[in-house]
XYZ file of C-alpha atoms in Angstrom:
382
model
C 64.128 36.242 -1.548
C 63.711 33.623 1.185
C 65.571 30.320 1.061
C 62.263 28.506 0.544
C 61.206 30.774 -2.317
C 64.623 30.437 -3.951
C 64.400 26.663 -3.708
C 60.982 26.722 -5.378
C 62.333 28.828 -8.231
C 65.249 26.482 -8.649
C 62.985 23.429 -8.740
C 61.079 24.725 -11.741
C 63.979 26.562 -13.373
C 65.807 23.240 -13.635
C 62.956 21.911 -15.782
C 64.937 22.285 -19.009
C 62.798 19.963 -21.121
C 60.119 22.623 -21.615
C 62.110 25.730 -20.740
C 61.061 28.595 -23.023
C 62.928 31.640 -21.694
C 64.975 32.820 -18.737
C 63.141 33.107 -15.425
C 64.466 36.630 -14.969
C 63.703 37.836 -18.500
C 62.806 41.526 -18.603
C 59.374 40.771 -20.070
C 57.211 38.935 -17.492
C 56.495 35.484 -18.870
C 52.965 35.660 -17.423
C 52.220 38.542 -19.775
C 53.342 36.821 -22.974
C 50.901 35.545 -25.581
C 49.970 31.890 -25.954
C 47.979 29.844 -28.453
C 45.706 27.325 -26.734
C 44.342 25.243 -29.571
C 42.165 27.558 -31.639
C 42.206 30.277 -28.972
C 44.755 33.088 -29.134
C 45.508 34.320 -25.636
C 47.269 37.632 -25.017
C 48.521 36.645 -21.569
C 48.704 33.579 -19.339
C 46.827 34.786 -16.251
C 43.658 32.671 -15.998
C 40.598 33.332 -13.852
C 40.212 30.112 -11.878
C 36.712 28.656 -11.376
C 35.409 30.104 -8.111
C 32.137 29.331 -6.347
C 30.519 32.689 -5.483
C 26.916 31.787 -4.457
C 25.286 34.753 -6.200
C 23.130 32.800 -8.691
C 19.861 32.986 -6.788
C 17.668 29.930 -7.200
C 20.459 28.340 -9.288
C 19.766 30.820 -12.094
C 22.599 33.131 -13.225
C 21.884 36.804 -12.505
C 22.940 38.890 -15.518
C 22.922 42.208 -13.660
C 25.723 41.532 -11.203
C 27.304 38.396 -12.672
C 27.933 40.138 -16.005
C 29.760 42.911 -14.191
C 31.754 40.472 -12.048
C 33.074 38.551 -15.034
C 33.527 41.622 -17.241
C 35.622 43.271 -14.549
C 38.014 40.342 -14.865
C 37.871 40.007 -18.655
C 40.607 41.372 -20.892
C 41.249 41.123 -24.636
C 42.734 37.692 -25.150
C 42.229 36.706 -21.513
C 40.951 33.300 -20.430
C 38.165 32.958 -17.854
C 36.706 29.769 -16.388
C 33.261 30.149 -14.852
C 32.271 29.202 -11.351
C 31.150 25.587 -11.026
C 27.832 24.987 -12.800
C 25.720 22.124 -11.485
C 24.712 19.596 -14.147
C 21.484 18.637 -12.377
C 19.455 19.357 -9.261
C 21.222 16.512 -7.460
C 24.624 17.939 -8.409
C 24.359 21.055 -6.242
C 26.925 21.369 -3.469
C 26.198 24.854 -2.188
C 23.417 27.418 -2.109
C 22.727 29.690 -5.071
C 25.202 28.098 -7.452
C 24.412 28.405 -11.172
C 23.244 25.455 -13.192
C 23.313 24.422 -16.835
C 20.621 21.767 -16.793
C 17.573 23.932 -17.627
C 16.598 26.257 -20.471
C 16.049 29.114 -18.015
C 19.662 28.841 -16.912
C 20.927 28.743 -20.488
C 19.004 31.905 -21.352
C 20.282 33.656 -18.215
C 23.885 32.795 -19.053
C 23.671 34.210 -22.589
C 23.947 37.955 -21.762
C 26.738 37.214 -19.273
C 28.747 35.283 -21.867
C 28.029 37.916 -24.521
C 29.325 40.657 -22.227
C 32.565 38.747 -21.580
C 33.031 38.162 -25.303
C 32.487 41.859 -25.927
C 35.587 42.458 -23.797
C 37.521 40.106 -26.092
C 38.002 37.260 -23.607
C 37.683 33.492 -23.965
C 35.096 31.992 -21.588
C 34.688 28.338 -20.577
C 31.979 26.908 -18.297
C 32.989 24.520 -15.533
C 30.642 21.526 -15.179
C 30.189 20.126 -11.689
C 28.599 17.374 -9.633
C 29.318 17.566 -5.907
C 28.356 13.954 -5.158
C 28.236 13.347 -1.412
C 29.514 16.882 -0.654
C 25.991 18.261 -0.445
C 23.390 18.950 2.212
C 19.822 17.619 2.276
C 18.495 21.161 1.849
C 20.192 21.381 -1.550
C 18.786 18.083 -2.794
C 15.395 17.554 -4.479
C 12.787 16.743 -1.822
C 15.494 16.596 0.835
C 16.771 13.260 -0.418
C 20.231 11.915 0.306
C 22.996 13.085 -2.043
C 24.412 10.449 -4.381
C 27.985 9.180 -4.507
C 30.208 6.249 -5.400
C 29.857 5.166 -1.767
C 27.434 5.232 1.141
C 30.059 6.585 3.550
C 29.630 10.169 4.696
C 32.376 12.792 4.931
C 33.007 15.849 7.051
C 29.805 17.788 7.790
C 27.750 16.063 5.111
C 24.921 13.535 5.522
C 25.144 9.858 4.653
C 24.963 9.611 0.852
C 23.159 7.076 -1.267
C 25.424 4.773 -3.250
C 24.624 5.046 -6.952
C 23.391 1.820 -8.499
C 25.427 0.655 -11.486
C 22.547 1.265 -13.876
C 22.145 4.862 -12.635
C 25.646 5.990 -13.558
C 24.971 6.370 -17.316
C 22.283 8.922 -16.396
C 24.875 11.014 -14.553
C 27.138 10.757 -17.598
C 24.274 12.019 -19.729
C 23.727 14.959 -17.354
C 27.257 16.105 -18.150
C 26.734 15.662 -21.871
C 23.505 17.676 -21.853
C 25.009 20.423 -19.698
C 28.001 20.652 -22.034
C 25.631 21.098 -24.951
C 23.732 23.730 -22.980
C 26.980 25.589 -22.282
C 27.658 25.893 -25.998
C 24.055 26.980 -26.542
C 24.640 29.706 -23.971
C 27.629 30.897 -25.996
C 30.537 29.559 -23.935
C 33.671 28.778 -25.946
C 34.093 25.421 -24.255
C 33.697 23.509 -21.005
C 35.852 22.264 -18.158
C 34.940 19.084 -16.286
C 35.380 19.603 -12.543
C 37.046 16.333 -11.569
C 38.827 17.697 -8.503
C 38.428 18.915 -4.895
C 36.764 15.829 -3.447
C 33.606 16.020 -5.556
C 31.946 13.177 -7.467
C 34.832 12.281 -9.795
C 37.279 12.126 -6.893
C 34.789 9.996 -4.988
C 34.971 7.473 -7.819
C 38.675 7.748 -8.696
C 40.375 7.779 -5.312
C 40.796 4.488 -3.477
C 40.311 6.112 -0.086
C 36.655 6.688 -0.971
C 35.612 4.220 -3.662
C 34.567 0.977 -2.000
C 32.489 -0.373 -4.881
C 32.626 -3.957 -6.112
C 31.051 -3.413 -9.555
C 32.573 -2.202 -12.845
C 33.213 1.215 -11.266
C 35.264 0.008 -8.295
C 38.272 -2.034 -7.301
C 41.038 -1.682 -9.883
C 42.508 1.645 -10.985
C 40.923 1.227 -14.408
C 37.497 0.571 -12.889
C 37.724 3.527 -10.509
C 38.507 5.783 -13.470
C 35.734 4.374 -15.670
C 33.191 7.039 -14.691
C 35.690 9.776 -15.563
C 36.489 8.088 -18.875
C 32.803 7.828 -19.785
C 32.050 11.470 -18.972
C 35.115 12.702 -20.861
C 34.176 10.634 -23.914
C 30.546 11.777 -23.827
C 31.379 15.474 -23.445
C 34.120 15.330 -26.087
C 31.671 13.729 -28.511
C 29.155 16.491 -27.759
C 31.312 19.629 -27.956
C 34.645 18.455 -29.354
C 37.879 17.648 -27.543
C 39.265 20.962 -28.823
C 36.748 22.747 -26.569
C 37.239 20.552 -23.525
C 39.381 20.850 -20.402
C 39.468 19.073 -17.070
C 40.450 20.019 -13.535
C 42.256 17.432 -11.395
C 43.644 17.474 -7.846
C 45.373 14.103 -7.333
C 47.339 15.139 -4.242
C 44.610 16.870 -2.268
C 42.403 15.197 0.322
C 39.477 17.603 0.233
C 36.246 16.261 1.730
C 38.008 13.104 2.926
C 38.976 12.057 -0.613
C 42.517 10.721 -0.803
C 44.395 8.139 -2.806
C 47.222 5.812 -1.789
C 49.123 6.461 -5.049
C 48.032 9.834 -6.462
C 50.811 10.077 -9.050
C 49.913 6.743 -10.635
C 46.230 7.722 -10.590
C 46.768 11.037 -12.361
C 49.177 9.589 -14.903
C 46.634 6.890 -15.733
C 43.955 9.533 -16.335
C 46.282 11.582 -18.542
C 47.738 8.711 -20.564
C 44.636 6.585 -21.000
C 41.748 9.083 -20.969
C 42.875 12.630 -21.792
C 45.660 12.184 -24.340
C 43.879 9.627 -26.548
C 41.014 12.042 -27.262
C 43.283 15.071 -27.698
C 41.817 17.081 -24.807
C 42.544 20.811 -25.074
C 43.869 21.387 -21.575
C 44.526 19.845 -18.181
C 44.088 22.169 -15.201
C 45.812 20.744 -12.136
C 46.076 21.798 -8.506
C 49.311 21.776 -6.580
C 49.244 19.901 -3.254
C 48.415 21.962 -0.198
C 51.063 24.559 0.576
C 53.654 23.475 3.122
C 55.557 25.270 5.844
C 59.172 25.903 4.880
C 61.389 24.871 7.833
C 63.928 27.591 6.948
C 61.647 30.567 7.526
C 58.285 29.161 8.681
C 56.459 30.530 5.633
C 54.035 28.675 3.392
C 55.636 27.455 0.193
C 54.484 25.636 -2.954
C 55.521 21.967 -3.212
C 55.785 22.023 -7.065
C 54.881 18.381 -7.616
C 53.082 18.567 -10.968
C 56.095 18.030 -13.213
C 55.370 14.348 -14.098
C 51.891 15.333 -15.271
C 53.188 18.339 -17.201
C 55.564 16.035 -19.055
C 52.888 13.400 -19.725
C 50.043 15.620 -20.935
C 50.109 16.537 -24.631
C 47.907 19.632 -24.517
C 47.915 22.923 -22.629
C 48.862 22.507 -18.973
C 47.392 24.926 -16.422
C 48.831 25.075 -12.902
C 46.934 26.434 -9.923
C 47.102 26.686 -6.158
C 48.770 29.391 -4.089
C 50.684 31.117 -6.893
C 51.642 34.764 -6.634
C 53.104 36.917 -9.430
C 56.687 35.782 -8.880
C 55.853 32.084 -8.607
C 53.568 32.226 -11.636
C 56.138 34.021 -13.735
C 58.783 31.449 -12.839
C 56.422 28.577 -13.669
C 55.745 29.963 -17.152
C 59.315 31.010 -17.866
C 60.650 27.567 -16.969
C 57.940 25.687 -18.857
C 56.527 24.095 -15.709
C 53.102 25.259 -16.921
C 51.618 26.986 -19.957
C 49.078 29.030 -18.012
C 48.548 29.881 -14.340
C 45.065 30.051 -12.799
C 44.487 32.502 -9.960
C 41.594 32.376 -7.506
C 41.702 34.507 -4.370
C 44.000 37.108 -5.937
C 41.630 37.480 -8.907
C 38.621 37.849 -6.609
C 40.213 40.839 -4.889
C 41.952 42.271 -7.955
C 39.658 42.444 -10.990
C 42.542 43.987 -12.962
C 45.030 41.330 -11.877
C 46.874 41.063 -15.250
C 47.391 44.843 -15.253
C 48.685 44.802 -11.697
C 51.062 41.981 -12.580
C 52.269 43.902 -15.638
C 53.015 46.959 -13.496
C 54.204 44.941 -10.501
C 51.646 46.958 -8.535
C 50.424 46.384 -5.015
C 47.474 43.998 -4.719
C 44.169 44.477 -2.911
C 43.701 42.139 0.037
C 40.838 39.687 -0.271
C 38.026 39.405 2.273
C 37.600 35.682 2.893
C 34.397 36.243 4.873
C 32.671 37.497 1.694
C 33.721 34.684 -0.633
C 30.475 32.716 -0.294
C 27.941 35.288 0.856
C 24.927 36.187 -1.261
C 25.463 39.954 -1.422
C 25.517 41.029 -5.089
C 28.007 43.827 -4.418
C 30.080 43.479 -1.236
C 33.061 41.197 -1.702
C 31.974 40.601 -5.277
C 32.073 43.618 -7.588
C 33.317 46.307 -5.181
C 37.057 45.628 -5.221
C 38.831 48.717 -6.631
C 40.882 48.915 -9.817
C 44.297 50.552 -9.868
C 42.909 53.692 -11.484
C 40.403 54.035 -8.653
C 43.065 54.215 -5.955
């Protein structure tokens, strides 16, 4: 084990307040059962929400999407869907699924049913990209909407939402949450991370508003608070999760005090309603000066301690890191993205400590319904 990896293990092993078992226990902690509210999970390996761009015309495609999710479904496993746009203006990529129209709800139903037939729990992630969208993905080529009128990265200049328009965006989330339950999903996750619309409101590096949704920390978090309250009222807080990335600066969204921001959201928005889970991203991986390798910063501990529900960690974890995080109590569940794309039987491979398939990054966001999507081999096919 490298010095950097050992230091990472020590940083979470020292977290005695939530420690549940020894890091080196013979039974991998990732493969132990866990009760998340009303949901009984047989292991703690979560399929992270992953944009895949195979929902042609923003309508889920049961033929290949059912197979994709079923390949990654296990009895008592927990899957979070790719980001589902809550409206036409919410789209931030081509061929992403939506949950704003009846046609989309009906198309999701056989996919969700197939996942449930495998015995897995399935949540839909609800998404609005805000300014992180191109004109070609917007109705009539209009400007994307945001908290600001400042553009970012490759994206066009957005239109600043008027104060009176924001309740309509809140309602889009409420309606999409209701549609997710109609489609059969067990619950929903609000995508409030990765530089998309919620980050554009919450982070002071982006929000330059002077109305009730800008200025103070409380005002910047008001949009998040309103969406959380509306969705919880619609589907129940016991079926609601949220994804946050306070430390990341994706799409030019950064905050001067990310820890205070995230703790405010947890203490004043999530905990009071009894939200089921908080799914949080580690900061970007850093280069360890001892060996030059990328290493996890492990900076989520204050949020783990503050949040009263299930805490999901995500971002660069491998089997060893994930097992240490669970064994030490640093997280309750670990979400995997790239590794789960390339290894549909990831929990089995972890259980056997088997070699992993390598992922093909070039096929992450292509539209091919097979290549880089449902063609990664299982262990028993090797």
